[in-house]
């Protein structure tokens, strides 16, 4: 029997890259998977690709998860066993040139949106006495690595959100954990665009990574499966850094 058979999984932010990789892994493990993102066309393409790999086609939820009412977002979905929150925004000017509008947008995308969605899903999980909520953050929530300040602050807040929710929900049987990816390379992603424009950038980036490579979506997906599984039933409030050894803080 596949490990996640009879489990309902929503991956919010699943149209490409890490989110699509996580959704694919859950589908291969037997879960019923819902893909969430803003654009229906990209979700349909992702569902096609996942079906070819796993043999089952995920359903799609085409909505802006970062800036919508969470109760409305999951109307019509079955009771969720696993929620993976994998979305955010980095597009803004650096440092204190960030405008008020951009600051608000980044905090909404990286912190407020995930909080809205997860706390709404958590209510149903708590009533049923089980469930796993998994946030996908960034090592920029741990160390100052040159990303826009609003992004860093939002991802740092996600650490606090994850830890606090884990403490609040533990007595109900719901687990909450956080994965902090480093530099993950995939087609159409941020690093893919940067390396196409500046190929020499790879050498300078990888000098900071002891394993001397970029991560892959599957590196994150396999960890997501474990943390959401019964094998991790005594793990909550945990933060798993997957960055090839790049971050150095204790």
PDB file of C-alpha atoms in Angstrom:
ATOM      1  CA  UNK A   1       0.000   0.000   0.000  1.00  0.00           C
ATOM      2  CA  UNK A   2       1.280   3.450  -0.860  1.00  0.00           C
ATOM      3  CA  UNK A   3       2.155   5.511   2.187  1.00  0.00           C
ATOM      4  CA  UNK A   4      -0.315   8.349   1.578  1.00  0.00           C
ATOM      5  CA  UNK A   5      -3.201   6.340   0.145  1.00  0.00           C
ATOM      6  CA  UNK A   6      -6.533   7.736   1.379  1.00  0.00           C
ATOM      7  CA  UNK A   7      -4.850  11.037   2.331  1.00  0.00           C
ATOM      8  CA  UNK A   8      -6.017  14.385   0.973  1.00  0.00           C
ATOM      9  CA  UNK A   9      -3.190  16.852   0.328  1.00  0.00           C
ATOM     10  CA  UNK A  10      -3.324  20.495  -0.733  1.00  0.00           C
ATOM     11  CA  UNK A  11      -0.097  22.026  -2.027  1.00  0.00           C
ATOM     12  CA  UNK A  12      -0.565  25.787  -2.193  1.00  0.00           C
ATOM     13  CA  UNK A  13       1.953  27.150  -4.676  1.00  0.00           C
ATOM     14  CA  UNK A  14       2.273  24.051  -6.854  1.00  0.00           C
ATOM     15  CA  UNK A  15       2.415  25.200 -10.470  1.00  0.00           C
ATOM     16  CA  UNK A  16       6.192  24.760 -10.840  1.00  0.00           C
ATOM     17  CA  UNK A  17       9.480  24.115  -9.075  1.00  0.00           C
ATOM     18  CA  UNK A  18       9.461  23.093  -5.428  1.00  0.00           C
ATOM     19  CA  UNK A  19       5.679  23.034  -5.123  1.00  0.00           C
ATOM     20  CA  UNK A  20       5.196  20.914  -8.217  1.00  0.00           C
ATOM     21  CA  UNK A  21       7.959  18.586  -7.023  1.00  0.00           C
ATOM     22  CA  UNK A  22       6.238  18.150  -3.667  1.00  0.00           C
ATOM     23  CA  UNK A  23       2.862  17.557  -5.305  1.00  0.00           C
ATOM     24  CA  UNK A  24       4.406  14.967  -7.625  1.00  0.00           C
ATOM     25  CA  UNK A  25       5.965  13.094  -4.707  1.00  0.00           C
ATOM     26  CA  UNK A  26       2.664  12.986  -2.830  1.00  0.00           C
ATOM     27  CA  UNK A  27       0.819  11.763  -5.932  1.00  0.00           C
ATOM     28  CA  UNK A  28       3.397   9.014  -6.424  1.00  0.00           C
ATOM     29  CA  UNK A  29       2.919   8.035  -2.776  1.00  0.00           C
ATOM     30  CA  UNK A  30      -0.803   7.499  -3.365  1.00  0.00           C
ATOM     31  CA  UNK A  31      -2.321  10.737  -2.062  1.00  0.00           C
ATOM     32  CA  UNK A  32      -5.252  12.584  -3.560  1.00  0.00           C
ATOM     33  CA  UNK A  33      -3.602  15.895  -4.424  1.00  0.00           C
ATOM     34  CA  UNK A  34      -4.944  19.383  -5.049  1.00  0.00           C
ATOM     35  CA  UNK A  35      -2.673  21.914  -6.742  1.00  0.00           C
ATOM     36  CA  UNK A  36      -3.124  25.544  -5.780  1.00  0.00           C
ATOM     37  CA  UNK A  37      -1.794  28.663  -7.551  1.00  0.00           C
ATOM     38  CA  UNK A  38      -3.025  31.785  -9.287  1.00  0.00           C
ATOM     39  CA  UNK A  39      -2.968  30.787 -12.956  1.00  0.00           C
ATOM     40  CA  UNK A  40      -5.221  28.025 -14.207  1.00  0.00           C
ATOM     41  CA  UNK A  41      -3.191  27.416 -17.371  1.00  0.00           C
ATOM     42  CA  UNK A  42       0.045  26.753 -15.490  1.00  0.00           C
ATOM     43  CA  UNK A  43      -1.781  24.518 -13.024  1.00  0.00           C
ATOM     44  CA  UNK A  44      -3.252  22.484 -15.882  1.00  0.00           C
ATOM     45  CA  UNK A  45       0.229  21.998 -17.341  1.00  0.00           C
ATOM     46  CA  UNK A  46       1.557  20.933 -13.953  1.00  0.00           C
ATOM     47  CA  UNK A  47      -1.335  18.493 -13.524  1.00  0.00           C
ATOM     48  CA  UNK A  48      -0.583  17.010 -16.950  1.00  0.00           C
ATOM     49  CA  UNK A  49       3.066  16.478 -16.016  1.00  0.00           C
ATOM     50  CA  UNK A  50       2.223  14.968 -12.640  1.00  0.00           C
ATOM     51  CA  UNK A  51      -0.284  12.597 -14.223  1.00  0.00           C
ATOM     52  CA  UNK A  52       2.363  11.321 -16.646  1.00  0.00           C
ATOM     53  CA  UNK A  53       4.718  10.567 -13.756  1.00  0.00           C
ATOM     54  CA  UNK A  54       2.320   9.267 -11.125  1.00  0.00           C
ATOM     55  CA  UNK A  55      -0.534   7.825 -13.155  1.00  0.00           C
ATOM     56  CA  UNK A  56      -3.107   9.950 -11.324  1.00  0.00           C
ATOM     57  CA  UNK A  57      -4.220  13.472 -12.160  1.00  0.00           C
ATOM     58  CA  UNK A  58      -4.363  16.069  -9.377  1.00  0.00           C
ATOM     59  CA  UNK A  59      -7.264  18.475  -9.086  1.00  0.00           C
ATOM     60  CA  UNK A  60      -6.529  22.190  -9.314  1.00  0.00           C
ATOM     61  CA  UNK A  61      -7.542  25.248  -7.303  1.00  0.00           C
ATOM     62  CA  UNK A  62      -6.800  28.396  -9.328  1.00  0.00           C
ATOM     63  CA  UNK A  63      -6.769  31.205  -6.776  1.00  0.00           C
ATOM     64  CA  UNK A  64      -4.406  33.802  -5.323  1.00  0.00           C
ATOM     65  CA  UNK A  65      -3.591  32.057  -2.058  1.00  0.00           C
ATOM     66  CA  UNK A  66      -1.476  34.915  -0.761  1.00  0.00           C
ATOM     67  CA  UNK A  67      -4.209  37.533  -0.813  1.00  0.00           C
ATOM     68  CA  UNK A  68      -7.611  35.883  -0.422  1.00  0.00           C
ATOM     69  CA  UNK A  69     -10.035  34.879   2.292  1.00  0.00           C
ATOM     70  CA  UNK A  70      -8.827  31.473   3.443  1.00  0.00           C
ATOM     71  CA  UNK A  71     -12.277  30.059   4.223  1.00  0.00           C
ATOM     72  CA  UNK A  72     -13.370  30.711   0.652  1.00  0.00           C
ATOM     73  CA  UNK A  73     -10.189  29.201  -0.775  1.00  0.00           C
ATOM     74  CA  UNK A  74     -10.879  25.706   0.491  1.00  0.00           C
ATOM     75  CA  UNK A  75     -14.634  25.614  -0.021  1.00  0.00           C
ATOM     76  CA  UNK A  76     -15.499  22.439  -1.855  1.00  0.00           C
ATOM     77  CA  UNK A  77     -12.327  20.599  -0.855  1.00  0.00           C
ATOM     78  CA  UNK A  78     -12.525  17.429   1.229  1.00  0.00           C
ATOM     79  CA  UNK A  79     -11.135  17.252   4.748  1.00  0.00           C
ATOM     80  CA  UNK A  80      -7.399  17.786   4.403  1.00  0.00           C
ATOM     81  CA  UNK A  81      -4.842  15.498   6.010  1.00  0.00           C
ATOM     82  CA  UNK A  82      -1.831  17.503   4.803  1.00  0.00           C
ATOM     83  CA  UNK A  83      -1.411  21.167   3.920  1.00  0.00           C
ATOM     84  CA  UNK A  84       1.812  22.340   2.279  1.00  0.00           C
ATOM     85  CA  UNK A  85       2.196  26.129   2.083  1.00  0.00           C
ATOM     86  CA  UNK A  86       4.753  26.982  -0.583  1.00  0.00           C
ATOM     87  CA  UNK A  87       4.283  30.476  -1.867  1.00  0.00           C
ATOM     88  CA  UNK A  88       5.770  33.922  -1.484  1.00  0.00           C
ATOM     89  CA  UNK A  89       7.074  36.955  -3.328  1.00  0.00           C
ATOM     90  CA  UNK A  90      10.549  38.484  -3.694  1.00  0.00           C
ATOM     91  CA  UNK A  91       9.954  41.119  -6.364  1.00  0.00           C
ATOM     92  CA  UNK A  92      10.861  44.503  -4.892  1.00  0.00           C
ATOM     93  CA  UNK A  93      13.649  47.037  -4.603  1.00  0.00           C
ATOM     94  CA  UNK A  94      16.444  46.243  -2.133  1.00  0.00           C
ATOM     95  CA  UNK A  95      16.862  47.658   1.351  1.00  0.00           C
ATOM     96  CA  UNK A  96      15.117  50.799   2.433  1.00  0.00           C
ATOM     97  CA  UNK A  97      14.150  51.717  -1.117  1.00  0.00           C
ATOM     98  CA  UNK A  98      11.239  49.307  -0.671  1.00  0.00           C
ATOM     99  CA  UNK A  99       7.983  51.224  -1.029  1.00  0.00           C
ATOM    100  CA  UNK A 100       5.117  50.960   1.453  1.00  0.00           C
ATOM    101  CA  UNK A 101       3.083  49.171  -1.214  1.00  0.00           C
ATOM    102  CA  UNK A 102       5.828  46.633  -1.868  1.00  0.00           C
ATOM    103  CA  UNK A 103       6.430  46.126   1.848  1.00  0.00           C
ATOM    104  CA  UNK A 104       2.775  45.310   2.410  1.00  0.00           C
ATOM    105  CA  UNK A 105       2.670  43.021  -0.604  1.00  0.00           C
ATOM    106  CA  UNK A 106       5.708  41.038   0.519  1.00  0.00           C
ATOM    107  CA  UNK A 107       4.463  40.606   4.077  1.00  0.00           C
ATOM    108  CA  UNK A 108       1.073  39.512   2.782  1.00  0.00           C
ATOM    109  CA  UNK A 109       2.583  36.978   0.381  1.00  0.00           C
ATOM    110  CA  UNK A 110       5.226  35.578   2.730  1.00  0.00           C
ATOM    111  CA  UNK A 111       3.517  35.709   6.118  1.00  0.00           C
ATOM    112  CA  UNK A 112      -0.073  36.938   6.340  1.00  0.00           C
ATOM    113  CA  UNK A 113      -1.339  34.764   3.495  1.00  0.00           C
ATOM    114  CA  UNK A 114       0.230  31.569   4.881  1.00  0.00           C
ATOM    115  CA  UNK A 115      -1.149  32.441   8.336  1.00  0.00           C
ATOM    116  CA  UNK A 116      -4.683  32.905   7.003  1.00  0.00           C
ATOM    117  CA  UNK A 117      -4.718  29.660   5.081  1.00  0.00           C
ATOM    118  CA  UNK A 118      -3.021  27.503   7.703  1.00  0.00           C
ATOM    119  CA  UNK A 119      -5.110  28.650  10.639  1.00  0.00           C
ATOM    120  CA  UNK A 120      -8.335  27.996   8.727  1.00  0.00           C
ATOM    121  CA  UNK A 121      -7.229  24.501   7.684  1.00  0.00           C
ATOM    122  CA  UNK A 122      -5.972  23.875  11.231  1.00  0.00           C
ATOM    123  CA  UNK A 123      -9.473  24.250  12.665  1.00  0.00           C
ATOM    124  CA  UNK A 124     -10.764  21.258  10.734  1.00  0.00           C
ATOM    125  CA  UNK A 125      -7.655  19.214  11.437  1.00  0.00           C
ATOM    126  CA  UNK A 126      -7.924  19.956  15.157  1.00  0.00           C
ATOM    127  CA  UNK A 127     -11.572  18.855  15.219  1.00  0.00           C
ATOM    128  CA  UNK A 128     -10.602  15.559  13.559  1.00  0.00           C
ATOM    129  CA  UNK A 129      -7.601  15.075  15.868  1.00  0.00           C
ATOM    130  CA  UNK A 130      -4.879  14.757  13.251  1.00  0.00           C
ATOM    131  CA  UNK A 131      -3.137  16.527  10.386  1.00  0.00           C
ATOM    132  CA  UNK A 132       0.149  17.929   9.146  1.00  0.00           C
ATOM    133  CA  UNK A 133       0.846  21.523   8.166  1.00  0.00           C
ATOM    134  CA  UNK A 134       4.153  22.118   6.436  1.00  0.00           C
ATOM    135  CA  UNK A 135       5.503  25.553   5.575  1.00  0.00           C
ATOM    136  CA  UNK A 136       8.162  26.024   2.902  1.00  0.00           C
ATOM    137  CA  UNK A 137      10.263  29.021   3.889  1.00  0.00           C
ATOM    138  CA  UNK A 138      13.766  30.088   2.914  1.00  0.00           C
ATOM    139  CA  UNK A 139      17.216  30.285   4.439  1.00  0.00           C
ATOM    140  CA  UNK A 140      16.720  34.048   4.018  1.00  0.00           C
ATOM    141  CA  UNK A 141      14.440  33.769   7.042  1.00  0.00           C
ATOM    142  CA  UNK A 142      17.492  32.675   9.068  1.00  0.00           C
ATOM    143  CA  UNK A 143      20.367  34.802   7.772  1.00  0.00           C
ATOM    144  CA  UNK A 144      20.817  38.053   5.848  1.00  0.00           C
ATOM    145  CA  UNK A 145      21.851  36.785   2.419  1.00  0.00           C
ATOM    146  CA  UNK A 146      21.090  39.722   0.155  1.00  0.00           C
ATOM    147  CA  UNK A 147      17.398  39.114  -0.539  1.00  0.00           C
ATOM    148  CA  UNK A 148      14.951  42.061  -0.297  1.00  0.00           C
ATOM    149  CA  UNK A 149      14.289  43.153   3.254  1.00  0.00           C
ATOM    150  CA  UNK A 150      10.533  42.571   3.073  1.00  0.00           C
ATOM    151  CA  UNK A 151      11.102  39.011   1.896  1.00  0.00           C
ATOM    152  CA  UNK A 152      13.583  38.314   4.704  1.00  0.00           C
ATOM    153  CA  UNK A 153      11.249  39.720   7.342  1.00  0.00           C
ATOM    154  CA  UNK A 154       8.280  37.749   6.017  1.00  0.00           C
ATOM    155  CA  UNK A 155      10.211  34.484   5.991  1.00  0.00           C
ATOM    156  CA  UNK A 156      11.594  35.166   9.467  1.00  0.00           C
ATOM    157  CA  UNK A 157       8.020  35.675  10.637  1.00  0.00           C
ATOM    158  CA  UNK A 158       7.106  32.341   9.073  1.00  0.00           C
ATOM    159  CA  UNK A 159       9.562  30.673  11.496  1.00  0.00           C
ATOM    160  CA  UNK A 160       7.697  32.203  14.441  1.00  0.00           C
ATOM    161  CA  UNK A 161       4.332  31.284  12.945  1.00  0.00           C
ATOM    162  CA  UNK A 162       5.356  27.657  12.473  1.00  0.00           C
ATOM    163  CA  UNK A 163       6.805  27.269  15.966  1.00  0.00           C
ATOM    164  CA  UNK A 164       3.876  28.975  17.684  1.00  0.00           C
ATOM    165  CA  UNK A 165       1.251  26.998  15.762  1.00  0.00           C
ATOM    166  CA  UNK A 166       3.072  23.769  16.630  1.00  0.00           C
ATOM    167  CA  UNK A 167       2.800  24.587  20.350  1.00  0.00           C
ATOM    168  CA  UNK A 168      -0.841  25.619  20.114  1.00  0.00           C
ATOM    169  CA  UNK A 169      -1.953  22.673  17.988  1.00  0.00           C
ATOM    170  CA  UNK A 170       0.141  19.912  19.553  1.00  0.00           C
ATOM    171  CA  UNK A 171      -2.512  18.871  22.090  1.00  0.00           C
ATOM    172  CA  UNK A 172      -5.019  18.374  19.249  1.00  0.00           C
ATOM    173  CA  UNK A 173      -2.773  15.948  17.358  1.00  0.00           C
ATOM    174  CA  UNK A 174      -1.944  18.384  14.542  1.00  0.00           C
ATOM    175  CA  UNK A 175       1.740  18.765  13.679  1.00  0.00           C
ATOM    176  CA  UNK A 176       3.347  21.881  12.181  1.00  0.00           C
ATOM    177  CA  UNK A 177       6.826  21.965  10.669  1.00  0.00           C
ATOM    178  CA  UNK A 178       9.003  24.173   8.472  1.00  0.00           C
ATOM    179  CA  UNK A 179      11.441  23.451   5.648  1.00  0.00           C
ATOM    180  CA  UNK A 180      14.032  26.120   4.855  1.00  0.00           C
ATOM    181  CA  UNK A 181      15.394  25.554   1.325  1.00  0.00           C
ATOM    182  CA  UNK A 182      18.582  27.106   0.031  1.00  0.00           C
ATOM    183  CA  UNK A 183      19.378  27.651  -3.649  1.00  0.00           C
ATOM    184  CA  UNK A 184      17.070  25.375  -5.629  1.00  0.00           C
ATOM    185  CA  UNK A 185      17.468  25.243  -9.402  1.00  0.00           C
ATOM    186  CA  UNK A 186      14.624  24.350 -11.772  1.00  0.00           C
ATOM    187  CA  UNK A 187      13.415  25.382 -15.241  1.00  0.00           C
ATOM    188  CA  UNK A 188      11.831  28.813 -15.213  1.00  0.00           C
ATOM    189  CA  UNK A 189      12.840  29.530 -11.633  1.00  0.00           C
ATOM    190  CA  UNK A 190      14.708  32.483 -10.196  1.00  0.00           C
ATOM    191  CA  UNK A 191      18.103  30.776 -10.344  1.00  0.00           C
ATOM    192  CA  UNK A 192      17.457  29.475 -13.835  1.00  0.00           C
ATOM    193  CA  UNK A 193      16.792  33.022 -15.048  1.00  0.00           C
ATOM    194  CA  UNK A 194      19.843  34.405 -13.256  1.00  0.00           C
ATOM    195  CA  UNK A 195      22.219  31.768 -14.583  1.00  0.00           C
ATOM    196  CA  UNK A 196      20.991  32.171 -18.141  1.00  0.00           C
ATOM    197  CA  UNK A 197      21.726  35.885 -17.908  1.00  0.00           C
ATOM    198  CA  UNK A 198      25.010  35.482 -15.985  1.00  0.00           C
ATOM    199  CA  UNK A 199      26.436  31.934 -16.303  1.00  0.00           C
ATOM    200  CA  UNK A 200      29.558  32.809 -14.310  1.00  0.00           C
ATOM    201  CA  UNK A 201      27.362  33.515 -11.290  1.00  0.00           C
ATOM    202  CA  UNK A 202      27.104  29.785 -10.566  1.00  0.00           C
ATOM    203  CA  UNK A 203      30.737  29.517  -9.465  1.00  0.00           C
ATOM    204  CA  UNK A 204      30.502  32.384  -7.005  1.00  0.00           C
ATOM    205  CA  UNK A 205      27.237  31.098  -5.540  1.00  0.00           C
ATOM    206  CA  UNK A 206      28.424  27.527  -5.134  1.00  0.00           C
ATOM    207  CA  UNK A 207      31.592  28.597  -3.324  1.00  0.00           C
ATOM    208  CA  UNK A 208      29.280  29.359  -0.408  1.00  0.00           C
ATOM    209  CA  UNK A 209      27.710  25.867  -0.541  1.00  0.00           C
ATOM    210  CA  UNK A 210      29.879  23.091   0.966  1.00  0.00           C
ATOM    211  CA  UNK A 211      28.185  20.409  -1.168  1.00  0.00           C
ATOM    212  CA  UNK A 212      29.020  22.499  -4.259  1.00  0.00           C
ATOM    213  CA  UNK A 213      25.716  22.108  -6.052  1.00  0.00           C
ATOM    214  CA  UNK A 214      22.264  23.609  -6.321  1.00  0.00           C
ATOM    215  CA  UNK A 215      19.347  21.853  -4.739  1.00  0.00           C
ATOM    216  CA  UNK A 216      16.561  20.234  -6.746  1.00  0.00           C
ATOM    217  CA  UNK A 217      12.799  20.247  -6.172  1.00  0.00           C
ATOM    218  CA  UNK A 218      13.022  16.544  -5.350  1.00  0.00           C
ATOM    219  CA  UNK A 219      15.508  17.269  -2.548  1.00  0.00           C
ATOM    220  CA  UNK A 220      12.763  19.305  -0.894  1.00  0.00           C
ATOM    221  CA  UNK A 221       9.948  16.950  -1.880  1.00  0.00           C
ATOM    222  CA  UNK A 222      11.450  13.904  -0.188  1.00  0.00           C
ATOM    223  CA  UNK A 223      11.851  15.825   3.055  1.00  0.00           C
ATOM    224  CA  UNK A 224       8.267  17.080   2.753  1.00  0.00           C
ATOM    225  CA  UNK A 225       7.009  13.506   2.421  1.00  0.00           C
ATOM    226  CA  UNK A 226       8.893  12.423   5.520  1.00  0.00           C
ATOM    227  CA  UNK A 227       7.768  15.321   7.711  1.00  0.00           C
ATOM    228  CA  UNK A 228       4.146  14.792   6.647  1.00  0.00           C
ATOM    229  CA  UNK A 229       4.207  11.037   7.209  1.00  0.00           C
ATOM    230  CA  UNK A 230       3.497   8.780  10.181  1.00  0.00           C
ATOM    231  CA  UNK A 231       7.239   8.153  10.352  1.00  0.00           C
ATOM    232  CA  UNK A 232       7.533  11.708  11.682  1.00  0.00           C
ATOM    233  CA  UNK A 233       4.673  11.389  14.163  1.00  0.00           C
ATOM    234  CA  UNK A 234       6.779  12.764  17.059  1.00  0.00           C
ATOM    235  CA  UNK A 235       8.146  15.707  15.070  1.00  0.00           C
ATOM    236  CA  UNK A 236       6.444  19.070  15.399  1.00  0.00           C
ATOM    237  CA  UNK A 237       7.791  22.599  15.686  1.00  0.00           C
ATOM    238  CA  UNK A 238      10.859  21.466  13.747  1.00  0.00           C
ATOM    239  CA  UNK A 239      12.845  23.504  11.233  1.00  0.00           C
ATOM    240  CA  UNK A 240      14.684  21.512   8.585  1.00  0.00           C
ATOM    241  CA  UNK A 241      17.317  23.453   6.634  1.00  0.00           C
ATOM    242  CA  UNK A 242      18.046  21.996   3.182  1.00  0.00           C
ATOM    243  CA  UNK A 243      20.773  24.171   1.703  1.00  0.00           C
ATOM    244  CA  UNK A 244      23.846  22.017   1.061  1.00  0.00           C
ATOM    245  CA  UNK A 245      25.434  23.443   4.205  1.00  0.00           C
ATOM    246  CA  UNK A 246      25.299  27.094   3.115  1.00  0.00           C
ATOM    247  CA  UNK A 247      23.992  28.708   6.295  1.00  0.00           C
ATOM    248  CA  UNK A 248      26.430  28.962   9.156  1.00  0.00           C
ATOM    249  CA  UNK A 249      24.409  30.301  12.107  1.00  0.00           C
ATOM    250  CA  UNK A 250      24.054  28.174  15.223  1.00  0.00           C
TER     251      UNK A 250
END
